[in-house]
Coordinates of C-alpha atoms and ligand atoms in Angstrom, one line a residue:
M1 CA 24.0 -26.3 -23.0
S2 CA 24.7 -29.3 -25.1
A3 CA 23.0 -29.6 -28.4
E4 CA 21.0 -32.6 -27.2
D5 CA 19.0 -30.9 -24.4
N6 CA 15.6 -31.0 -26.0
S7 CA 16.3 -27.5 -27.3
Q8 CA 14.2 -27.0 -30.4
K9 CA 16.5 -24.7 -32.2
G10 CA 17.3 -27.2 -34.8
Q11 CA 13.8 -27.3 -36.2
R12 CA 12.9 -23.7 -35.7
V13 CA 13.2 -20.7 -37.9
L14 CA 15.6 -18.1 -36.4
W15 CA 15.6 -14.4 -36.8
A16 CA 17.1 -13.4 -40.2
S17 CA 19.5 -10.9 -38.7
R18 CA 20.6 -9.4 -35.4
M19 CA 18.9 -6.2 -36.4
G20 CA 15.8 -8.2 -37.1
F21 CA 15.9 -9.4 -33.5
I22 CA 16.5 -6.0 -32.1
F23 CA 13.7 -4.5 -34.1
A24 CA 11.3 -7.2 -33.1
A25 CA 12.2 -7.0 -29.4
A26 CA 12.1 -3.2 -29.5
G27 CA 8.8 -3.6 -31.4
S28 CA 7.5 -5.6 -28.5
A29 CA 8.8 -3.1 -25.9
V30 CA 7.7 0.0 -27.7
G31 CA 4.0 0.3 -27.9
L32 CA 1.0 1.8 -26.1
G33 CA 3.0 1.5 -22.9
N34 CA 5.3 4.3 -24.1
I35 CA 3.0 6.6 -25.8
W36 CA -0.4 6.0 -24.2
K37 CA 0.3 4.6 -20.7
F38 CA 3.5 6.3 -19.7
P39 CA 2.1 9.9 -20.1
Y40 CA -1.2 8.9 -18.6
I41 CA 0.3 7.3 -15.4
T42 CA 2.9 10.1 -15.1
G43 CA 0.0 12.6 -15.2
V44 CA -2.0 10.7 -12.6
N45 CA 1.1 10.3 -10.3
G46 CA 2.1 14.0 -10.4
G47 CA 5.1 14.0 -12.8
G48 CA 8.8 14.4 -12.0
A49 CA 9.3 12.3 -8.9
F50 CA 7.3 9.5 -10.5
V51 CA 9.5 9.6 -13.6
L52 CA 12.6 9.4 -11.6
V53 CA 11.4 6.3 -9.7
Y54 CA 10.4 4.8 -13.0
L55 CA 13.8 5.4 -14.5
A56 CA 15.5 3.9 -11.4
C57 CA 13.3 0.8 -11.8
I58 CA 14.2 0.5 -15.4
L59 CA 17.9 0.5 -14.5
A60 CA 17.9 -1.5 -11.3
I61 CA 15.2 -4.0 -12.1
G62 CA 14.4 -3.9 -15.8
V63 CA 17.8 -4.3 -17.3
P64 CA 19.0 -7.3 -15.1
I65 CA 15.7 -9.1 -15.8
L66 CA 15.7 -8.3 -19.5
L67 CA 19.2 -9.9 -19.7
S68 CA 18.0 -12.9 -17.7
E69 CA 15.0 -13.4 -20.0
F70 CA 17.2 -13.0 -23.1
R71 CA 19.7 -15.5 -21.8
L72 CA 17.0 -18.1 -20.8
G73 CA 15.4 -17.9 -24.2
Q74 CA 18.7 -18.0 -26.1
A75 CA 20.1 -20.9 -24.0
T76 CA 16.9 -23.1 -24.2
G77 CA 15.5 -22.1 -27.6
T78 CA 11.9 -22.6 -26.6
D79 CA 8.8 -21.1 -25.0
P80 CA 8.7 -19.9 -21.4
I81 CA 7.0 -23.0 -20.0
S82 CA 9.4 -25.5 -21.7
A83 CA 12.4 -23.3 -21.1
F84 CA 12.4 -24.2 -17.4
R85 CA 11.8 -27.8 -18.2
V86 CA 14.8 -27.9 -20.6
L87 CA 16.9 -26.6 -17.7
E88 CA 15.4 -28.3 -14.7
G89 CA 13.7 -31.4 -16.0
K90 CA 10.1 -32.2 -16.8
K91 CA 8.7 -31.9 -13.3
T92 CA 10.1 -28.6 -12.4
R93 CA 8.0 -26.1 -10.5
W94 CA 9.7 -23.2 -12.1
S95 CA 7.6 -23.6 -15.2
I96 CA 4.9 -21.9 -13.2
V97 CA 6.6 -18.7 -14.5
G98 CA 5.6 -19.8 -18.0
Y99 CA 2.0 -20.5 -16.9
M100 CA 1.7 -17.2 -15.2
G101 CA 3.0 -15.6 -18.4
V102 CA 0.2 -17.2 -20.4
L103 CA -2.3 -15.7 -17.9
A104 CA -0.6 -12.3 -18.0
A105 CA -0.8 -12.3 -21.8
F106 CA -4.6 -12.8 -21.7
V107 CA -5.0 -10.2 -19.0
I108 CA -2.9 -7.6 -20.8
M109 CA -4.4 -8.3 -24.2
S110 CA -7.9 -7.8 -22.9
F111 CA -7.4 -4.1 -22.4
Y112 CA -4.4 -3.6 -24.8
S113 CA -6.4 -4.5 -27.8
V114 CA -9.3 -2.3 -26.7
V115 CA -7.0 0.7 -26.5
A116 CA -5.5 -0.3 -29.8
G117 CA -9.1 -0.1 -31.1
W118 CA -9.3 3.4 -29.8
C119 CA -6.2 4.3 -31.8
L120 CA -7.8 2.8 -34.9
D121 CA -10.9 4.9 -34.3
F122 CA -8.7 8.0 -34.1
V123 CA -7.1 7.1 -37.5
V124 CA -10.6 7.2 -39.1
R125 CA -11.7 10.3 -37.3
S126 CA -8.4 12.1 -38.1
A127 CA -8.7 11.2 -41.8
Q128 CA -12.3 12.5 -41.9
G129 CA -11.0 15.8 -40.7
A130 CA -12.8 15.7 -37.3
W131 CA -10.3 17.9 -35.6
A132 CA -10.6 20.6 -38.2
A133 CA -14.4 20.4 -37.6
G134 CA -13.8 21.2 -33.9
E135 CA -14.5 17.7 -32.6
A136 CA -11.1 17.3 -30.9
G137 CA -12.5 17.8 -27.4
T138 CA -15.5 15.5 -27.7
A139 CA -14.1 12.6 -29.8
F140 CA -12.9 10.5 -26.9
G141 CA -16.2 10.8 -25.0
D142 CA -18.1 9.9 -28.1
L143 CA -16.0 6.8 -28.5
T144 CA -16.1 5.5 -25.0
G145 CA -19.9 6.0 -25.0
N146 CA -20.1 3.7 -28.0
S147 CA -19.5 0.1 -26.9
G148 CA -20.5 -1.4 -30.2
R149 CA -17.9 0.6 -32.0
Q150 CA -15.2 -0.2 -29.5
I151 CA -16.0 -3.9 -29.7
F152 CA -15.9 -3.8 -33.5
L153 CA -12.5 -2.1 -33.6
H154 CA -11.1 -4.4 -30.9
L155 CA -12.2 -7.2 -33.2
I156 CA -10.5 -5.7 -36.3
F157 CA -7.2 -5.4 -34.3
I158 CA -7.4 -9.0 -33.3
A159 CA -8.2 -10.2 -36.8
G160 CA -5.0 -8.5 -37.9
L161 CA -3.1 -10.3 -35.2
V162 CA -4.5 -13.7 -36.2
I163 CA -3.2 -13.1 -39.8
V164 CA 0.3 -12.1 -38.9
V165 CA 1.0 -14.4 -36.0
A166 CA -0.3 -17.4 -37.9
R167 CA 2.4 -16.9 -40.5
G168 CA 5.2 -17.2 -37.9
V169 CA 8.0 -15.1 -36.6
R170 CA 10.1 -14.6 -39.6
E171 CA 7.6 -14.0 -42.3
G172 CA 5.1 -12.0 -40.3
I173 CA 6.7 -10.4 -37.3
E174 CA 10.1 -9.4 -38.4
K175 CA 9.0 -7.8 -41.7
A176 CA 6.4 -5.7 -40.0
S177 CA 8.7 -4.3 -37.3
D178 CA 11.6 -3.5 -39.7
V179 CA 9.9 -0.6 -41.4
L180 CA 7.4 0.7 -39.0
M181 CA 9.6 1.4 -35.9
P182 CA 11.9 4.0 -37.6
V183 CA 9.0 5.9 -39.1
L184 CA 7.3 6.2 -35.8
L185 CA 10.4 7.5 -34.3
L186 CA 10.8 10.2 -37.0
L187 CA 7.2 11.4 -36.5
L188 CA 7.6 11.6 -32.8
V189 CA 10.7 13.7 -33.2
G190 CA 8.8 16.0 -35.6
M191 CA 6.1 16.4 -33.0
L192 CA 8.7 17.2 -30.3
L193 CA 9.9 20.1 -32.5
Y194 CA 6.4 21.4 -32.6
A195 CA 6.0 21.0 -28.9
T196 CA 9.1 23.1 -28.2
Q197 CA 7.4 26.0 -29.9
L198 CA 4.4 25.9 -27.6
K199 CA 4.0 28.4 -24.7
G200 CA 3.4 25.5 -22.3
F201 CA 6.7 23.7 -23.2
G202 CA 8.6 25.0 -20.2
R203 CA 5.8 23.9 -17.8
G204 CA 5.6 20.5 -19.6
V205 CA 9.3 20.0 -19.1
E206 CA 9.1 21.0 -15.5
F207 CA 6.2 18.7 -14.9
L208 CA 8.1 15.8 -16.4
F209 CA 11.5 16.3 -14.8
A210 CA 11.2 18.5 -11.7
A211 CA 11.1 15.9 -9.0
D212 CA 9.0 16.9 -6.0
F213 CA 9.3 13.9 -3.7
S214 CA 6.6 15.2 -1.4
K215 CA 4.1 14.3 -4.1
I216 CA 5.2 10.7 -4.3
S217 CA 2.9 8.1 -2.7
P218 CA 3.4 4.4 -2.2
T219 CA 0.9 3.8 -5.0
A220 CA 3.1 5.9 -7.3
I221 CA 6.0 3.7 -6.5
V222 CA 4.1 0.6 -7.2
S223 CA 2.9 1.9 -10.5
A224 CA 6.4 3.1 -11.5
L225 CA 7.7 -0.4 -10.8
G226 CA 4.8 -2.1 -12.6
H227 CA 5.3 0.1 -15.6
A228 CA 9.0 -0.6 -15.8
F229 CA 8.0 -4.3 -16.3
F230 CA 5.2 -3.4 -18.7
T231 CA 7.1 -1.1 -20.9
L232 CA 10.0 -3.5 -21.4
S233 CA 7.7 -6.5 -21.9
L234 CA 9.1 -8.2 -18.9
G235 CA 8.0 -10.7 -16.3
M236 CA 5.8 -13.0 -18.5
G237 CA 8.3 -14.6 -20.9
A238 CA 7.8 -12.4 -24.0
M239 CA 11.5 -11.7 -24.1
I240 CA 12.3 -15.4 -23.4
T241 CA 10.2 -16.3 -26.4
Y242 CA 11.7 -13.7 -28.7
S243 CA 15.3 -14.6 -27.8
S244 CA 14.6 -18.3 -28.2
Y245 CA 14.7 -17.5 -31.9
L246 CA 18.3 -16.1 -31.6
P247 CA 21.4 -17.9 -32.6
E248 CA 23.7 -18.9 -29.8
D249 CA 26.4 -16.4 -30.6
A250 CA 24.2 -13.3 -30.7
N251 CA 25.3 -10.5 -28.3
L252 CA 22.7 -10.0 -25.7
V253 CA 24.2 -7.0 -23.9
S254 CA 24.4 -4.7 -26.9
S255 CA 20.9 -5.7 -28.0
S256 CA 19.6 -5.0 -24.5
V257 CA 21.2 -1.6 -24.4
W258 CA 19.6 -0.6 -27.7
I259 CA 16.2 -1.8 -26.7
V260 CA 16.2 -0.2 -23.3
F261 CA 17.5 3.0 -24.7
M262 CA 14.9 3.2 -27.5
D263 CA 12.1 2.3 -25.2
T264 CA 13.0 4.9 -22.6
A265 CA 13.7 7.6 -25.1
I266 CA 10.3 7.1 -26.9
A267 CA 8.4 7.3 -23.6
L268 CA 10.2 10.5 -22.6
V269 CA 9.7 12.1 -26.0
A270 CA 6.0 11.2 -25.8
G271 CA 5.9 12.9 -22.4
L272 CA 7.7 15.9 -23.8
V273 CA 5.1 16.2 -26.6
I274 CA 2.0 15.6 -24.5
F275 CA 2.5 17.6 -21.4
P276 CA 3.4 20.9 -23.2
I277 CA 0.2 20.4 -25.2
A278 CA -1.8 19.8 -22.0
F279 CA -0.4 23.0 -20.4
T280 CA -0.7 25.1 -23.5
F281 CA -4.4 24.2 -24.1
D282 CA -5.5 24.0 -20.5
L283 CA -6.1 20.3 -20.5
E284 CA -5.9 18.1 -17.4
P285 CA -2.6 16.2 -17.1
A286 CA -4.2 13.7 -14.7
A287 CA -7.0 12.9 -17.1
G288 CA -6.2 9.2 -17.0
P289 CA -6.4 6.7 -19.9
G290 CA -8.0 9.3 -22.2
L291 CA -5.0 11.7 -21.9
I292 CA -3.4 11.3 -25.3
F293 CA -6.8 11.1 -27.0
S294 CA -7.7 14.5 -25.7
T295 CA -4.3 16.3 -25.9
L296 CA -3.0 15.2 -29.2
P297 CA -6.1 16.0 -31.3
T298 CA -6.3 19.4 -29.7
A299 CA -2.8 20.1 -31.0
F300 CA -3.4 18.6 -34.4
A301 CA -6.4 20.8 -34.8
Q302 CA -4.1 23.9 -34.5
L303 CA -1.5 22.6 -37.0
P304 CA -1.3 23.1 -40.7
G305 CA -1.6 19.7 -42.2
G306 CA -3.0 18.5 -38.9
T307 CA -5.5 16.1 -40.6
L308 CA -2.7 14.3 -42.4
L309 CA -0.3 14.3 -39.5
S310 CA -2.9 13.1 -37.1
T311 CA -4.0 10.3 -39.4
L312 CA -0.4 9.2 -39.8
F313 CA 0.4 9.4 -36.1
F314 CA -2.5 7.3 -34.9
L315 CA -1.8 4.8 -37.7
L316 CA 1.7 4.4 -36.6
L317 CA 0.7 4.2 -33.0
S318 CA -1.7 1.4 -34.0
F319 CA 1.2 -0.4 -35.7
A320 CA 3.4 0.1 -32.6
A321 CA 0.6 -1.5 -30.5
F322 CA 0.4 -4.2 -33.1
T323 CA 4.0 -5.2 -32.9
S324 CA 3.7 -5.3 -29.1
A325 CA 0.5 -7.3 -29.2
I326 CA 2.2 -9.8 -31.5
S327 CA 4.7 -10.6 -28.8
L328 CA 2.0 -11.1 -26.2
V329 CA 0.1 -13.5 -28.4
E330 CA 3.3 -15.2 -29.5
V331 CA 4.0 -16.3 -25.9
V332 CA 0.7 -18.2 -25.7
V333 CA 0.9 -19.5 -29.2
A334 CA 4.5 -20.8 -28.8
S335 CA 3.5 -22.4 -25.5
A336 CA 0.4 -24.1 -27.0
V337 CA 2.3 -25.3 -30.1
N338 CA 5.2 -26.8 -28.0
N339 CA 3.3 -28.2 -25.0
L340 CA -0.1 -29.1 -26.4
G341 CA 1.1 -30.1 -29.9
W342 CA -1.4 -27.7 -31.6
Q343 CA -0.9 -26.5 -35.1
R344 CA 0.3 -22.9 -35.2
K345 CA -2.8 -21.7 -37.0
K346 CA -5.2 -23.4 -34.6
A347 CA -3.3 -22.1 -31.6
T348 CA -3.4 -18.5 -33.0
S349 CA -7.1 -18.6 -33.8
L350 CA -8.1 -20.0 -30.4
V351 CA -5.9 -17.7 -28.4
C352 CA -7.2 -14.7 -30.3
L353 CA -10.8 -15.8 -29.8
G354 CA -10.1 -15.9 -26.1
I355 CA -8.6 -12.4 -26.1
F356 CA -11.5 -11.1 -28.1
L357 CA -13.9 -12.4 -25.4
A358 CA -11.8 -11.1 -22.6
G359 CA -11.9 -7.6 -24.1
I360 CA -15.7 -7.3 -24.0
P361 CA -16.1 -6.7 -20.3
V362 CA -13.3 -4.2 -20.5
V363 CA -15.3 -2.2 -23.1
Y364 CA -18.3 -2.1 -20.8
S365 CA -16.7 -1.3 -17.5
G366 CA -14.0 1.2 -16.6
T367 CA -13.6 -0.6 -13.3
F368 CA -12.8 -3.8 -15.1
F369 CA -10.4 -2.0 -17.4
D370 CA -8.5 -0.6 -14.4
L371 CA -8.6 -4.0 -12.7
M372 CA -7.0 -5.8 -15.7
D373 CA -4.5 -3.0 -16.2
R374 CA -3.4 -3.0 -12.6
F375 CA -3.6 -6.7 -12.0
S376 CA -1.2 -7.4 -14.8
S377 CA 1.4 -4.6 -14.3
E378 CA 1.3 -4.4 -10.5
Y379 CA 1.0 -8.1 -9.6
L380 CA 1.5 -10.6 -12.4
L381 CA 4.5 -9.0 -14.1
P382 CA 6.5 -8.1 -11.0
L383 CA 5.8 -11.5 -9.5
G384 CA 7.0 -13.2 -12.7
G385 CA 10.1 -11.0 -12.8
L386 CA 10.8 -11.8 -9.2
L387 CA 10.7 -15.5 -9.9
I388 CA 13.0 -15.1 -12.9
A389 CA 15.5 -13.2 -10.8
L390 CA 15.3 -15.8 -8.0
Y391 CA 15.7 -18.6 -10.4
V392 CA 18.8 -17.2 -12.1
G393 CA 20.1 -15.8 -8.8
W394 CA 19.5 -18.8 -6.5
G395 CA 17.4 -21.5 -8.0
M396 CA 19.7 -22.8 -10.8
D397 CA 22.3 -25.5 -10.3
A398 CA 25.7 -23.9 -9.7
D399 CA 27.2 -25.2 -12.9
K400 CA 24.3 -24.0 -15.0
R401 CA 24.4 -20.6 -13.3
D402 CA 28.1 -20.3 -13.9
A403 CA 27.5 -21.0 -17.6
T404 CA 24.7 -18.4 -17.7
V405 CA 26.8 -15.8 -16.0
A406 CA 29.7 -16.6 -18.2
S407 CA 27.7 -15.7 -21.3
L408 CA 28.0 -12.0 -20.2
P409 CA 31.1 -9.8 -20.5
A410 CA 33.4 -10.3 -17.5
W411 CA 33.0 -6.8 -16.1
M412 CA 29.3 -7.1 -15.5
Q413 CA 29.1 -10.7 -14.3
K414 CA 29.3 -10.1 -10.6
G415 CA 27.2 -7.0 -10.6
W416 CA 24.4 -8.7 -12.6
L417 CA 24.3 -11.8 -10.4
W418 CA 24.2 -9.9 -7.2
T419 CA 21.6 -7.5 -8.5
L420 CA 19.4 -10.5 -9.3
R421 CA 20.1 -12.1 -6.0
I422 CA 19.6 -9.2 -3.7
V423 CA 18.6 -5.9 -5.3
T424 CA 15.8 -7.1 -7.5
P425 CA 14.1 -9.4 -4.9
A426 CA 14.5 -6.7 -2.2
L427 CA 12.9 -3.9 -4.3
V428 CA 10.1 -6.0 -5.8
G429 CA 9.5 -7.7 -2.4
F430 CA 9.3 -4.3 -0.7
V431 CA 6.7 -3.2 -3.2
F432 CA 4.7 -6.3 -2.8
L433 CA 4.7 -6.0 1.0
N434 CA 3.4 -2.5 0.5
Q435 CA 0.7 -3.8 -1.8
I436 CA -0.4 -6.3 0.8
F437 CA -0.5 -3.8 3.5
E438 CA -2.5 -1.4 1.4
F439 CA -4.9 -4.2 0.6
V440 CA -5.4 -5.2 4.3
Ligands
LIG501 N1 5.8 -3.4 -23.8 C1 4.6 -3.2 -24.5 C2 4.2 -1.7 -24.4 O1 4.9 -0.9 -23.8 C3 3.4 -4.1 -24.1 C4 3.9 -5.5 -24.1 C5 4.2 -6.3 -25.1 C6 4.1 -6.2 -22.9 N2 4.6 -7.5 -24.7 C7 4.5 -7.5 -23.3 C8 3.9 -6.0 -21.6 C9 4.8 -8.5 -22.4 C10 4.2 -6.9 -20.7 C11 4.7 -8.2 -21.1 O2 3.2 -1.3 -25.0

């Protein structure tokens, strides 16, 4: 890329350090997807075999697309809509990927922020000693029966987002992620130690890792694939946006390895904490979206210092959700600032208002919740990822593609290109065909 291509790096604030970028991108990846969603869909889909398919999707589809998004962002230095225009000219159809990303951001945020509100509710309940008072089993039902409270908490979460995102990447986003991620990790490891002491630990491990492929249905495969996109924040340009703030010489491969490793490890640890608890206290692993909200408080109720630990845990989970939500909002804000010429503050406020409104039906209807959840992970993100793979693999001009491939270390260039060309489209395409047949 020459410096002239209307790359906007010159005028933009970049990440303060490479670690800042890794933490921010990992902050985007690690969120409710790891601690709330991964255990819940693993439970619904029967455990081990699902986990194996999910891990395969992370490696075969997630990693190559993550690298593609990183490179597209780094090379163009702009939002996902403009990125394709920088490379292909103003009229390019590829910028549809960016528009779909904007849609996906709204769809995801509509339920993500509601679940984050649940976490905030559990911060308050924990601090009030609800578990010690024997309310661990009923708390989630109380909450989901109270729409007003859910809307209020969803609003609080969004208000926090407006404040941080309006301040811009470096001031707001990077500072927040630097501290909070490591603390969350420590707390999870502490809980894992506790889980190993439970009598249900063995069964929990078995549930998570013993793969019984007779239990795996086509829907499980679709949901494993969708979750690979969701958990790594792929398929809608979040990683394009974050890497657009990277200097040209930053090493994408090592950053990706770290991010994928952290994201996967945190999900697996969350599973290793939650399923042993479920088996020890006779809770239902297939409970659905309420899984962590029924299992964890039950365990905290048994623990010395449980009130404090629980408060801290749900607080950190809310922060993890926050750093992920920031990346979702940032995609839309960056796109609006660059393409509509809006001020950052105005863009942030309007986008967040839209998200707030989109969350209201989600609070009132479990069906709508499910619909938003599945429409984003199982349709929009895989489709976005497929288009990104097709673009880098086949759509780009040969000389641009050569330059893109050359940005990676020599040993992985061929493998990466052919994975994007064949493996990713074949796997995602297969899953889509399945979706369509199921639908018909
Ligand atoms: N990856 C985040 C999580 O696991 C959610 C998220 C943030 C996301 N940004 C995204 C999902 C972009 C898809 C696309 O909680």
